[in-house]
Structures are given as C-alpha cells and as structure tokens.
Coordinates of C-alpha atoms and ligand atoms in Angstrom, one line a residue:
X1 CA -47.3 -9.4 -30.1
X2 CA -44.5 -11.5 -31.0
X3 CA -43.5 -9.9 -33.8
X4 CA -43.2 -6.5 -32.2
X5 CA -40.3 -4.4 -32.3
X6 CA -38.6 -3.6 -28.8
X7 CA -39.6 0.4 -29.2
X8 CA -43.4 -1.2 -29.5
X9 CA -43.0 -2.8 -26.7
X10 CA -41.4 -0.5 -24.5
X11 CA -45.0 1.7 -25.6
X12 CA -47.0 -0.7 -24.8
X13 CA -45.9 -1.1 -21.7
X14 CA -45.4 1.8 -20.8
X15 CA -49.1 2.8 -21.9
X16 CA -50.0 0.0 -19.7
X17 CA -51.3 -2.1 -22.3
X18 CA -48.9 -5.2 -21.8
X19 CA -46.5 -6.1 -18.8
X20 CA -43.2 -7.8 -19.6
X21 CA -44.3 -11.1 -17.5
X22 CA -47.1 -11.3 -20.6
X23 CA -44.3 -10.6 -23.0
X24 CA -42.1 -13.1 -22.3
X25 CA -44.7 -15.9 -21.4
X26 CA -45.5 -15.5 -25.0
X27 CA -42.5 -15.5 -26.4
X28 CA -41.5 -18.7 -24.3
X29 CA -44.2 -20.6 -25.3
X30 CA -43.5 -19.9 -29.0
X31 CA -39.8 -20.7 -28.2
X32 CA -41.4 -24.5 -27.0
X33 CA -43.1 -24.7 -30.4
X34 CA -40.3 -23.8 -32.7
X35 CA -37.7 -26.1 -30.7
X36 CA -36.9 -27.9 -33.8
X37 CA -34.8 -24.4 -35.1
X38 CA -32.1 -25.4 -31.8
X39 CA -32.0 -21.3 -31.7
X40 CA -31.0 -21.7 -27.4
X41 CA -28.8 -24.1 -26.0
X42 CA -30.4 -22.4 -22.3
X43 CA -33.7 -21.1 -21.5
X44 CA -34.5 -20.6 -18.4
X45 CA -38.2 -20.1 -18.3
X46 CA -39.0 -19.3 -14.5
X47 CA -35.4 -17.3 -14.3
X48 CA -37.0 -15.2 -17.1
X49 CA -40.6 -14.7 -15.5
X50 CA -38.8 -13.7 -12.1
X51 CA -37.0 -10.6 -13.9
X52 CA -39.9 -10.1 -15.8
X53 CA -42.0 -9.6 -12.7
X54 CA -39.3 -7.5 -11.1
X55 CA -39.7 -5.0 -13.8
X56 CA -43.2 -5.5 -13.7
X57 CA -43.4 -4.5 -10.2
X58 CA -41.2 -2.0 -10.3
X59 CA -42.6 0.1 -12.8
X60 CA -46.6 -0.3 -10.9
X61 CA -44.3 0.7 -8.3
X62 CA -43.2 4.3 -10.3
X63 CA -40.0 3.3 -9.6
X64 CA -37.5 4.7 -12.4
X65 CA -36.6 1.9 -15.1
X66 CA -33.9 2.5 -17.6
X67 CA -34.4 2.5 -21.6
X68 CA -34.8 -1.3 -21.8
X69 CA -37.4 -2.0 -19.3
X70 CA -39.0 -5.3 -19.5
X71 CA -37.8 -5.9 -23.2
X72 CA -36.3 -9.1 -23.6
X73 CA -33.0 -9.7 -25.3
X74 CA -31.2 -13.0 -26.3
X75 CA -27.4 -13.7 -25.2
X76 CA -25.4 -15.2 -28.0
X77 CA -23.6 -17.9 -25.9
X78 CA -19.9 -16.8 -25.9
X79 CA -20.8 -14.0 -23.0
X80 CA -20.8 -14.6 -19.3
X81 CA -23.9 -14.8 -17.4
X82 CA -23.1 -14.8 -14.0
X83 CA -24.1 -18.1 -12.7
X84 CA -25.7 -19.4 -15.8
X85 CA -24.5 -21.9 -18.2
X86 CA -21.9 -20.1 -20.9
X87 CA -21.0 -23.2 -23.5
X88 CA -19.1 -21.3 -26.3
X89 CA -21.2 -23.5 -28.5
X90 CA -18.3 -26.1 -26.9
X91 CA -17.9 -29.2 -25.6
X92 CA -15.1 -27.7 -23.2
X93 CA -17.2 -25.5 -21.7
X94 CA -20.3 -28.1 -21.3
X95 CA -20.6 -27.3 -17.1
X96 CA -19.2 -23.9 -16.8
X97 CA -21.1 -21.7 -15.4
X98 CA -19.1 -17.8 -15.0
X99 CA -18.9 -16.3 -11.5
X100 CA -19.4 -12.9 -13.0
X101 CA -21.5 -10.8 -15.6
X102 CA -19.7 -9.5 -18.7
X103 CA -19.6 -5.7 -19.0
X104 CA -22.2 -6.1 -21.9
X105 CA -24.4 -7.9 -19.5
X106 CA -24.5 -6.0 -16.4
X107 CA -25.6 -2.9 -18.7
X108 CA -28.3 -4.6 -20.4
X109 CA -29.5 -5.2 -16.4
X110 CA -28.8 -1.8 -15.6
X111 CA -31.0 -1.1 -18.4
X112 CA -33.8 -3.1 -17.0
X113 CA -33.2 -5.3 -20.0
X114 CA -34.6 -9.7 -19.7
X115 CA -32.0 -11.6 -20.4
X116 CA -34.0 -14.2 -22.5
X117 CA -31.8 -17.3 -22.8
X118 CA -28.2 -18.4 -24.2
X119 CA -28.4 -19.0 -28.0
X120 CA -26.6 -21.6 -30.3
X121 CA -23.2 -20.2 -32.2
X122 CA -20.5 -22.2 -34.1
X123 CA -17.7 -23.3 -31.2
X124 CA -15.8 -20.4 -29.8
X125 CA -17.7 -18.3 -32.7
X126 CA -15.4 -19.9 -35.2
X127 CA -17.6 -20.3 -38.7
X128 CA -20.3 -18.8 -40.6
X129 CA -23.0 -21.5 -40.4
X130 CA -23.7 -22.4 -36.6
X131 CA -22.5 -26.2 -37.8
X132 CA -19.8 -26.2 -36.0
X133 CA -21.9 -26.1 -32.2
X134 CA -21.3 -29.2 -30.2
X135 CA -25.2 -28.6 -29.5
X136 CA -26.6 -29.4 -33.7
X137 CA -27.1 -26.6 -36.1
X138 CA -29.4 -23.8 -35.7
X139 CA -32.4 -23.9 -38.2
X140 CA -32.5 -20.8 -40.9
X141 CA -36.0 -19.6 -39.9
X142 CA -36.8 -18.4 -43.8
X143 CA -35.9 -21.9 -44.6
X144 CA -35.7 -25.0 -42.5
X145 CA -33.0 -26.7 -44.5
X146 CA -30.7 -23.4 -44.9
X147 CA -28.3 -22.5 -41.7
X148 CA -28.5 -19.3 -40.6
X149 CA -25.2 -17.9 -40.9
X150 CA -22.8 -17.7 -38.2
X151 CA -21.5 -17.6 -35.8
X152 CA -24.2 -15.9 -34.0
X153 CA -26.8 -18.0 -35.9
X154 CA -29.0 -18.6 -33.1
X155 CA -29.3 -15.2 -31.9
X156 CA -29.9 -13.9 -35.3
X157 CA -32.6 -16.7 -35.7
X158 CA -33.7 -16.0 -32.6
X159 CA -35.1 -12.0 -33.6
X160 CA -35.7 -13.5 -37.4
X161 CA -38.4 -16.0 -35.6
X162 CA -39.5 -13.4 -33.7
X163 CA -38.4 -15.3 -30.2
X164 CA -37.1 -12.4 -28.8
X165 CA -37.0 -8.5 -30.2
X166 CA -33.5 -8.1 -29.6
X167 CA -29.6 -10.0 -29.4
X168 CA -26.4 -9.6 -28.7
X169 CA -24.0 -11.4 -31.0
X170 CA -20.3 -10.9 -31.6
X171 CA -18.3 -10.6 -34.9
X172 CA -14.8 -11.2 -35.4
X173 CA -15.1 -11.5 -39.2
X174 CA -18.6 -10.9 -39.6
X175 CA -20.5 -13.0 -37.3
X176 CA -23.2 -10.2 -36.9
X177 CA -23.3 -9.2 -40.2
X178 CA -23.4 -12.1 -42.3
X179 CA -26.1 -14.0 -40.3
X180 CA -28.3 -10.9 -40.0
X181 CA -28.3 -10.4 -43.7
X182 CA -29.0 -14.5 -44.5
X183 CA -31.8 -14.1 -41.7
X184 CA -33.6 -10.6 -42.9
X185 CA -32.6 -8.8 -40.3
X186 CA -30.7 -5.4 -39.0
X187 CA -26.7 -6.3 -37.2
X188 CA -24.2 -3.7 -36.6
X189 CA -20.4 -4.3 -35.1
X190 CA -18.9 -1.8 -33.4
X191 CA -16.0 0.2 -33.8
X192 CA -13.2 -2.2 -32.1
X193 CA -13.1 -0.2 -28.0
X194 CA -16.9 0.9 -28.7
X195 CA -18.4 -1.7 -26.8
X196 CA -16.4 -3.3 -23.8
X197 CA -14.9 -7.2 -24.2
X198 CA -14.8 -7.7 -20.6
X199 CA -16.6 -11.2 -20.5
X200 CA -16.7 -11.9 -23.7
X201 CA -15.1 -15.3 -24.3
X202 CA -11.9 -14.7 -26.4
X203 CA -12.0 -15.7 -29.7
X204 CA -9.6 -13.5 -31.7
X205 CA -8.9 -10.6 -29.2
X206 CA -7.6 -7.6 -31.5
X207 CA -11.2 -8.5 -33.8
X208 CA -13.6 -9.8 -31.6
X209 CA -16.4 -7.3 -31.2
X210 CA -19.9 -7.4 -28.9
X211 CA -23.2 -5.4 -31.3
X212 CA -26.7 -5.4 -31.3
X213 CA -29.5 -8.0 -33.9
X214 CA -32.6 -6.0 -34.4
X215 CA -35.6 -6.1 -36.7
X216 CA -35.1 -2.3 -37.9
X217 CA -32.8 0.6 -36.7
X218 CA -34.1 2.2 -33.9
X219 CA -34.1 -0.9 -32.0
X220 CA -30.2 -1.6 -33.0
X221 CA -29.4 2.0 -31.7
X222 CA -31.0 1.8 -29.0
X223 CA -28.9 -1.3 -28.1
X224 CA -25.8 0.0 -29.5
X225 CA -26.7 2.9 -27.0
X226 CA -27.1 0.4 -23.8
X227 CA -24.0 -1.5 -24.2
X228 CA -21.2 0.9 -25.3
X229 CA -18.8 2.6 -23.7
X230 CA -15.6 2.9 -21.9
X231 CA -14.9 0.4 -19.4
X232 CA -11.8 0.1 -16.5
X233 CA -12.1 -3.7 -17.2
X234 CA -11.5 -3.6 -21.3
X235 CA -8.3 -1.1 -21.4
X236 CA -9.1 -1.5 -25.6
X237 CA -12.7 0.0 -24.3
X238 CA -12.6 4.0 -25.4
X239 CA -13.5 7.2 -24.2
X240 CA -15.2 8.4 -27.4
X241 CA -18.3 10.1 -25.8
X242 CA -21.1 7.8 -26.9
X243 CA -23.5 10.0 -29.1
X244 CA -27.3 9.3 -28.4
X245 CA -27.7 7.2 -31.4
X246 CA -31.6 6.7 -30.9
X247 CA -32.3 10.4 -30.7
X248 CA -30.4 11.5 -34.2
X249 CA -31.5 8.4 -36.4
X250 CA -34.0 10.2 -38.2
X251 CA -31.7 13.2 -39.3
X252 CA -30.2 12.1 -42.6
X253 CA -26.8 12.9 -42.6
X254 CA -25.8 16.4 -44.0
X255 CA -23.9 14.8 -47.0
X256 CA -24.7 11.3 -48.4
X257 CA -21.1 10.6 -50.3
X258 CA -21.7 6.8 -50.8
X259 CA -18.8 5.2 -52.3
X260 CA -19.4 1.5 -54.3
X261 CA -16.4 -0.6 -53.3
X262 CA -15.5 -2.0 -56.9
X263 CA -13.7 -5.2 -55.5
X264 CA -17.1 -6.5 -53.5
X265 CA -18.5 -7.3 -56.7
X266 CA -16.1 -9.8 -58.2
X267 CA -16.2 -13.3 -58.8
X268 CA -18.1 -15.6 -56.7
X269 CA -21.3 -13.1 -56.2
X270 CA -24.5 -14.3 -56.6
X271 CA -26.5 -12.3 -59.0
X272 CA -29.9 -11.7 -57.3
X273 CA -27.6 -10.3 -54.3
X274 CA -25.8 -7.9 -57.0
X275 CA -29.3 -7.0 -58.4
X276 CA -30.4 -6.6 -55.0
X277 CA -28.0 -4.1 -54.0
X278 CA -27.9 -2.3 -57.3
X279 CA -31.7 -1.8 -56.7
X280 CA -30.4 -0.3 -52.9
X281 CA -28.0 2.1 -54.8
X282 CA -30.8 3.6 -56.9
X283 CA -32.7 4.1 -53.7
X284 CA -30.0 6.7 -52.3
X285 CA -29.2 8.2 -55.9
X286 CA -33.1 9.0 -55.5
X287 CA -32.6 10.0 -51.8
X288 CA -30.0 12.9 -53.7
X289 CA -26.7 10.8 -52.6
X290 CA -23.8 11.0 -54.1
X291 CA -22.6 7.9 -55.5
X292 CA -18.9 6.9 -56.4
X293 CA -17.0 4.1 -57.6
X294 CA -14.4 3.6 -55.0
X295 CA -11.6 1.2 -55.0
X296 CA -9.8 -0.9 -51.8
X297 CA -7.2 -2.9 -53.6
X298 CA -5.8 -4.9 -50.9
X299 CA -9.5 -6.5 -50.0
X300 CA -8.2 -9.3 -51.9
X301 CA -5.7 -10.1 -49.0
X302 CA -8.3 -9.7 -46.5
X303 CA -9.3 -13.5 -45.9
X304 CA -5.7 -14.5 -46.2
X305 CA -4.5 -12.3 -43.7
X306 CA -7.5 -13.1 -41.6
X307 CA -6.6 -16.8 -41.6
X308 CA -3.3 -16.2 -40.4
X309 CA -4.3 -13.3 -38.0
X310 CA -7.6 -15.0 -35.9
X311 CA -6.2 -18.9 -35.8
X312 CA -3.1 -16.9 -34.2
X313 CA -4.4 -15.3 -31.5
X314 CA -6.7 -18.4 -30.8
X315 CA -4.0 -20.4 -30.4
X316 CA -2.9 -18.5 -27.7
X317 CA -6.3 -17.6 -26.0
X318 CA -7.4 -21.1 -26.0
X319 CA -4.5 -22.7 -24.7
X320 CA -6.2 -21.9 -21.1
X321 CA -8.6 -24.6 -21.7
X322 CA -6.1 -27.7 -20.6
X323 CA -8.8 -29.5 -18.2
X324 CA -6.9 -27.8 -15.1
X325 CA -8.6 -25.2 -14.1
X326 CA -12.1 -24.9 -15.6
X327 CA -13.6 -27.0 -18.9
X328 CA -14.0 -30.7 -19.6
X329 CA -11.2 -32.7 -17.7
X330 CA -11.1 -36.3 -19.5
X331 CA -11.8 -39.4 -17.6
X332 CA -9.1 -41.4 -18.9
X333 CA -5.6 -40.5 -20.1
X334 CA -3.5 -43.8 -19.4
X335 CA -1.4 -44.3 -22.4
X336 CA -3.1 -46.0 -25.4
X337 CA -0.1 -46.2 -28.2
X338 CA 3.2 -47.2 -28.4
X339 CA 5.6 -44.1 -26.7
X340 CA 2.9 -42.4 -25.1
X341 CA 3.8 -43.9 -21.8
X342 CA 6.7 -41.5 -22.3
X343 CA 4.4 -38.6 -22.0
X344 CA 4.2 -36.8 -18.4
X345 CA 0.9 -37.9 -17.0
X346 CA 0.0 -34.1 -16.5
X347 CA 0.9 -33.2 -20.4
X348 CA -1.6 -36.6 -21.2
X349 CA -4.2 -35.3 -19.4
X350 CA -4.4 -32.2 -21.0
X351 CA -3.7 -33.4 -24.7
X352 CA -6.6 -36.0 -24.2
X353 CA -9.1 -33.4 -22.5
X354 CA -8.1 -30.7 -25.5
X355 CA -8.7 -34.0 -28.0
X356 CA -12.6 -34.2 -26.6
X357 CA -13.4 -31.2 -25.8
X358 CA -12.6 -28.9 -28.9
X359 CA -14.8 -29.9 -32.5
X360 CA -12.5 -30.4 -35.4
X361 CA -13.0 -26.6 -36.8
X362 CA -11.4 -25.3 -33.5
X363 CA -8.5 -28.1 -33.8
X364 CA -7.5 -26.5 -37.4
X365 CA -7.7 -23.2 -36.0
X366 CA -5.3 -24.0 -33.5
X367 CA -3.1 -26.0 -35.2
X368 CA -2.7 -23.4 -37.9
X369 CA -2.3 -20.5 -35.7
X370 CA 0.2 -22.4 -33.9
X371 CA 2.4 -22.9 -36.7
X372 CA 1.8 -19.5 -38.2
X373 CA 3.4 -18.3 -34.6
X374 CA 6.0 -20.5 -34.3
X375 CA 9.7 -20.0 -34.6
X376 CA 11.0 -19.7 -38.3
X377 CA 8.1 -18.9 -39.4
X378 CA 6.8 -16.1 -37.8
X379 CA 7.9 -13.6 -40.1
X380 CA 6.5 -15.1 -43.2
X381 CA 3.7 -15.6 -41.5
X382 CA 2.0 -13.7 -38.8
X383 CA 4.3 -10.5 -39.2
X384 CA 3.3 -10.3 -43.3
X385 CA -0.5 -10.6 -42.3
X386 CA -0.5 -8.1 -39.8
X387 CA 1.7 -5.8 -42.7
X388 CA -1.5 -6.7 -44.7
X389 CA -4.0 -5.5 -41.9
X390 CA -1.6 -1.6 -41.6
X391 CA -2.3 -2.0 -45.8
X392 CA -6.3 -2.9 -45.3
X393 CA -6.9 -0.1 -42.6
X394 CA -4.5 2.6 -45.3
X395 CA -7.2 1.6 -48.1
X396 CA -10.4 2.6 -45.6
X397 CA -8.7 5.7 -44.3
X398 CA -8.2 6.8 -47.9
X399 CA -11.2 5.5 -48.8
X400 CA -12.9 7.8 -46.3
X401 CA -11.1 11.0 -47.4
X402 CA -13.5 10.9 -50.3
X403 CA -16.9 9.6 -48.7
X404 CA -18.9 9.3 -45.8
X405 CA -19.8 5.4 -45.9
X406 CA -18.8 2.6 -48.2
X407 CA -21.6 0.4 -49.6
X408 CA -22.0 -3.6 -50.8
X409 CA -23.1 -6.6 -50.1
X410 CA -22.7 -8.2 -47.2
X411 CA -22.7 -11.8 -48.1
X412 CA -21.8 -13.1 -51.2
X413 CA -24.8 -15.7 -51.5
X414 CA -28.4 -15.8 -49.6
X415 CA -28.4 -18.5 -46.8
X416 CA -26.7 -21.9 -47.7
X417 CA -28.3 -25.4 -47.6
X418 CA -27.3 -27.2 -44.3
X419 CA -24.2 -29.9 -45.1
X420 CA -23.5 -27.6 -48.2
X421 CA -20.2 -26.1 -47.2
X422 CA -18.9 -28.7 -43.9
X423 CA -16.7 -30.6 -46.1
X424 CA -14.7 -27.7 -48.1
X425 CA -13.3 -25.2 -45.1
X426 CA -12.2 -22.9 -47.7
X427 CA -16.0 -22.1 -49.3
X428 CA -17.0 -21.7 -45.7
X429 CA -14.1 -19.2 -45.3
X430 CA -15.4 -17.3 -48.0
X431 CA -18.6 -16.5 -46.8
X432 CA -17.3 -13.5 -45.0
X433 CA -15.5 -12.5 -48.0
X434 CA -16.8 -8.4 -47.6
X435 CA -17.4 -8.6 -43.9
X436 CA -13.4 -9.3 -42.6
X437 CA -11.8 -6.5 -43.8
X438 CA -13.7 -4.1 -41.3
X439 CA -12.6 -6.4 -38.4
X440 CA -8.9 -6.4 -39.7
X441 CA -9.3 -2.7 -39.9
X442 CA -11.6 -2.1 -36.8
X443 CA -14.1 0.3 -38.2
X444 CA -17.7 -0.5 -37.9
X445 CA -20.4 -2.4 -40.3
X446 CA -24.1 -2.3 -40.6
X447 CA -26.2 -5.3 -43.1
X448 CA -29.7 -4.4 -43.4
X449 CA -32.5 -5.8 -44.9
X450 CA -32.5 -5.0 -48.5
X451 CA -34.3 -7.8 -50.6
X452 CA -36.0 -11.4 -51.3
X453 CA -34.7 -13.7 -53.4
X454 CA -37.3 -16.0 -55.8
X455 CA -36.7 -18.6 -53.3
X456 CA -37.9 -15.9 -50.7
X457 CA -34.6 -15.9 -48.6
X458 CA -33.3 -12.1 -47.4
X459 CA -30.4 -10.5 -48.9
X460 CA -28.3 -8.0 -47.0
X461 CA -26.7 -4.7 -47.5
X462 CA -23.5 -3.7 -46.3
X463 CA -22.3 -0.2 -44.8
X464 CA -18.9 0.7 -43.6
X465 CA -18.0 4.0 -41.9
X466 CA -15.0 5.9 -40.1
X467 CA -14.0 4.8 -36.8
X468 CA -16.4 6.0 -33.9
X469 CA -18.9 6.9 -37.1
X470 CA -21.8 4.4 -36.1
X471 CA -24.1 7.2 -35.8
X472 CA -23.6 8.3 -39.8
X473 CA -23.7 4.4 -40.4
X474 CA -27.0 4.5 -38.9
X475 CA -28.6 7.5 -40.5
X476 CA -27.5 6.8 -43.7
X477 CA -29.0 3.0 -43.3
X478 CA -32.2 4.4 -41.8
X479 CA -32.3 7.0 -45.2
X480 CA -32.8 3.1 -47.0
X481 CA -35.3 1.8 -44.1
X482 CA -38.0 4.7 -44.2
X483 CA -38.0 4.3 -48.5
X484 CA -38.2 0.6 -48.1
X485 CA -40.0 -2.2 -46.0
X486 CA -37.7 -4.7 -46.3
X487 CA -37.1 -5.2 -42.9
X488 CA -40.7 -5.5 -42.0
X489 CA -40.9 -9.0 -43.8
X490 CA -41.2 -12.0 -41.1
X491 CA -40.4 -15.3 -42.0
X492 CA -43.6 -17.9 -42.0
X493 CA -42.5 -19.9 -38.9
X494 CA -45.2 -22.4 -38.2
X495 CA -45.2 -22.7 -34.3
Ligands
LIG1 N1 -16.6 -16.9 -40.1 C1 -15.4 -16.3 -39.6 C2 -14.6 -17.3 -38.8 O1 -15.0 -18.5 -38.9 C3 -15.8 -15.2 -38.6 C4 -16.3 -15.6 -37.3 C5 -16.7 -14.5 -36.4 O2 -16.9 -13.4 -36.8 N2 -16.7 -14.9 -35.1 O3 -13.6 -17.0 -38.2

C-alpha cells in the first residue's frame, strides 16, 4: 500500500477499501524503520492520526471532502506550519514554531490533504545535497551512501522511499528538480507568481518557488492544481486562471516542437545521463515530435549570475535573523578578543547569535551577497548579473518563438557519494548547472524519470516551457510516461 500513488489512494478510499487512519499508520511505521535515511526532522505521529481520523469521519459522514482527501503529503521544512516546528534545516530556527499557515499550506488543508511531517533540506534551502542541514544528511534512498540532491532532499526521499505519496519542495535554482531526478521521481517548479510565497521562508525572493514531488504526473498536477493560484498575501502571486491540469494530462499537445538545447550537453556531463536522454529523444521522435537543435547562448552565465543574484538577496532576507526577535539568541556575548569590548553590547549579541546559528554554507552566502551589494561595487556586480538574467529570459523567449518546450538533462551526473562535493563549493554549485537558468528567467521546469544507470541510480529529464505553460509541460512529459515505465521503478528500501 505504501507504494501507491496518491490517485490510488484517493480510489481506494473512496471505494471504501482503505481509510486514511490505515494509510498513514502504515506509512508511519515504515517511516520508524527507515529512520536511518534522516528524511523528517518532525513527525508527529498522533498529530497525523487525528487529521487522518477527521477525514475519516468526515467522509462516513458524506460530508464533501476536496481533491486531496486523506492523502498524505510531506512539508519540505522551509514552510510554516502553524504551530509546528519550521527549522529551515537551521540551527537559527531550532525552537520556532510559526503562528500561521503558509498559503501553500492552508490549501493543502482545504483540500483535505495530511500534512505528514517536516522533512530534512540543506539550511535555508541553500545546496544541492541536503549536507548542509544542521539536522545530518538525508540518505539517497537508491543508494545509502549517495545524498539525494537538494535542497529538498528529504522530501524528495521522502516519495522516492515511498514514506508519503506526495511533497512540497521549493526550488530557487533547482531544488525540486535536481533532487527528483537523482531520486527517480516526478518535480515540477512553477512559473515564478503560480503558486503563492506567503509563508515560505525567504531564501532568494525574485527565484524562490513552492511545486509538487510525485511518483508520476497525475499526482504532480493534481498538486500543482491544489496549491496554485493568486493570493492577496504574495502581490508576485498571479491571476493567470489556473487551468485544470489533472483533467487535460492525457491530451498530447496539438503540436510537439521539442527543441534540444545544444549548450546542456557540454562539458562536465556524464555519459549514461547523455545516453539516457538521447534514448528519451527517440521516444518523442517516435511519438511524431518535432525535434530541433536549439541554442541559448548566454546559459553559460547562468550559474555566475545566479551566484551574484541569490547570495544578494539572502543577505538582505536573512539579516532578520539577529537573535532579537525570533531564532537562536546566544548565551554569552561578553567580549573574548582584544577590541571587541569596543563593540556595542547589542551589535555583540547579534554578531555572536548570527556566528552559531547559521552553518558555514549560509555564512558565504551572506558574506558574498553582501559584498556583491555593497557600495562601489554594485554595478560590477549585482547590476551586471541582473543584465545577465534580462539576457537569459531574451534567449527563452526566442527560444519559444520556435518551439513549444525545451528538452535536457536535468542534472549533470546521477546522485553523488555523500562527502564527495562538501569540500569544493564550486562542484557543488555546478550541480544545478541546467536547472538555474529557469529560475533566473522564471518559467517553469519539469525532471521526470527517464532512466537507470548500471549502478541502478535514476537519471532525470528536463522540460522547460513558456510562462504560465505548465499544462503543455505536463502533457508533453506525460506523452514520455505512458511509452515508458520509468517512473514505476521503486528503490529496494529494506525497512
Ligand atoms: N543549489 C542551489 C543553491 O544552493 C539551488 C538551491 C535551491 O534551489 N534552493 O543555491
């Protein structure tokens, strides 16, 4: 039962043959006996029965229950949960519990959705391995040495281990993406205003985006469907109706104009991924696609500018964590060297509580963005990436004059050996080589499940559409799902 997609559930229970209270005491129980993959960093098992039960009742009752009904879904740990522990994957954050539900959240309720616990991510969803959590890594569950990506590693490990149908995650530079192709499974970000930020801890506020982990594409759009939206508490939140993404998955898009994009298969790729998605190509030419090379020259810039770009607007977002208000407060912040006695008590306190409660990946971040903004320096800096971005988008929109969806890999390399990248920031960076340049443009991105390696670890494909276009991203993916079974593989988790 585990192993079930959320649309099986929903039919089960809805044909009486399960109840959600039996779903998730199933899924708990394997979440005890596959603790060694640190996939939550909170599960509430009582909190969980409770609105299990309540769904449960309710739907004996014949009361009406929205589209998520009893199905459980796991919270990538940068959203608020009203009263419930929200970490960040951060020592800052250790106690905080939020006195309100993100947007995100309070539609997954209305849905009738179980919130099934708070999963692992690298701190403030900077990195691509889940390493850089104050709480351990997160276990790849394909291979118990490799991470799982990041920075929503645990909720992508979380569906790949089957501990819960569906997650949320968030990408900024392909955190959804990236670990949902090193995991096997199916992640989509939004179009930047599809889905509301309210809630969402900042990161990188003009990238960060809130989408669905699923094991195949009618459980991501009927996620996609629950949480998007416009919202009076996000004013970068849309209007864009919001199509019914479940109902039209299985019409194939009128014309399939796939276009290759030449620079995502340079240097640095590994070649069972490139064989892997050469082998997805042939699948559409046989599905009667149209296949063309298609070029986005200024890719090249797109981790560059990204560095600049994200560290800048953390700096600014997380200067709110100074131990005043909310977030670890040190103990002690007498002066310790020579001069620091100078130093306003106030101005001590904060620079020691920022010292213990960020990891060193979040210190660079900040320290870099900070200098990138500062006076002098601006211009070279921050101004040029943000050129680079206008220059990134321009290559899409062109790029989308001539087809419908652009197609790659998504990560260069299958899943990484834990330890394998913490020591060189720079190879890390790289992982989300073809994943930024959506963010920096705001368009959305699909990876689905599109092959093994020899070592049996998952390989993703990469789509890219239009603005607002998730619903051709997902009927052109689903055209791949229903001549494949790729995404019905399971990883061998022993628990
Ligand atoms: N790996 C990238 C980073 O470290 C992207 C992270 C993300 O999408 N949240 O910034």
């Amino acid at each position: 039962m585990s192993q079930d997609t959320a649309v099986a559930l929903l039919a089960r229970m809805k044909a009486g043959e399960t109840t959600s209270e039996e779903i998730v005491s199933a899924l708990l129980d394997r979440a005890e006996k596959t603790r060694r993959l640190n996939v939550f960093v909170h599960l509430d098992g009582d909190h969980i029965r409770a609105q299990a039960r309540e769904v449960d009742r309710r739907r004996k009752a014949g009361e009406p229950l929205g589209p998520l009904a009893g199905v459980p879904v796991a919270i990538k740990d940068v959203l608020c949960v009203d009263g419930e522990p929200t970490t960040c994957g951060s020592r800052m954050l250790r106690t905080f519990r939020p006195p309100y539900d993100a947007t995100a959240i309070s539609r997954l309720r209305a849905a009738g959705a179980i919130l099934f616990g708070k999963t692992n991510m690298d701190e403030f969803a900077m990195g691509s391995s889940t390493e850089n959590s104050a709480y351990g890594p997160t276990l790849n569950p394909w291979d118990e040495a490799r991470v799982p990506g990041g920075s929503s590693g645990g909720s992508a490990a979380a569906v790949a281990a089957s501990l819960a149908p569906l997650a949320l995650g968030t990408d900024t530079g392909g955190s959804i993406r990236q670990p949902a192709a090193v995991c096997g499974i199916v992640g989509l970000k939004p179009t930047y205003g599809r889905v509301s930020r309210y809630g969402l801890i900042a990161f990188a506020s003009s990238l960060d985006q809130i989408g669905p982990f699923a094991h195949d594409l009618a459980d991501t759009a009927l996620l996609l469907g629950v949480i998007s939206g416009r919202d009076p508490n996000d004013s970068t939140s849309v209007e864009t109706p919001v199509p019914d993404y479940a109902a039209t998955l299985d019409t194939p898009p009128e014309k399939l104009r796939i276009g290759i994009v030449r620079e995502f298969f340079g240097e640095g790729l590994d070649p069972e991924v490139a064989a892997a998605v050469q082998e997805a190509v042939k699948v559409y030419e046989k599905a009667g696609a149209t296949i063309k090379e298609v070029s986005l020259p200024h890719s090249k810039y797109g981790v560059p500018a990204y560095y600049i770009v994200a560290p800048a607007e953390c700096s600014s977002n997380l200067a709110r964590y100074d131990g005043t208000t909310y977030g670890h407060r040190a103990e002690d912040w007498s002066p310790k060297f020579p001069g620091e006695d100078q130093i306003a008590p106030l101005v001590r306190m904060m620079m020691v509580s920022r010292s213990e409660g960020f990891g060193a990946e979040v210190k660079r971040r900040i320290m870099l963005g900070t200098f990138a903004l500062s006076a002098g320096y601006a211009d070279q800096y921050y101004n040029k990436a943000l050129q680079v971005r206008r220059k990134i988008r321009g290559d899409f929109d062109a790029a989308f004059r001539e087809v419908d969806v652009l197609l790659g890999p998504t990560s260069p390399t299958p899943a990484f050996r834990l330890g394998e990248r913490t020591a060189n920031p720079l190879a890390m960076y790289l992982s989300d080589i073809y994943t930024i340049t959506a963010n920096l443009a705001g368009i959305p991105g699909i990876s689905i499940p599109c092959g093994l390696t020899k070592a049996n670890l998952p390989i993703g494909l990469q789509l890219l559409a239009a603005p607002f276009a998730e619903d051709t991203l997902l009927r052109t993916a689903r055209v791949f799902e229903r001549a494949t079974d790729w995404h019905t593989r399971r990883p061998g988790v022993q628990g």
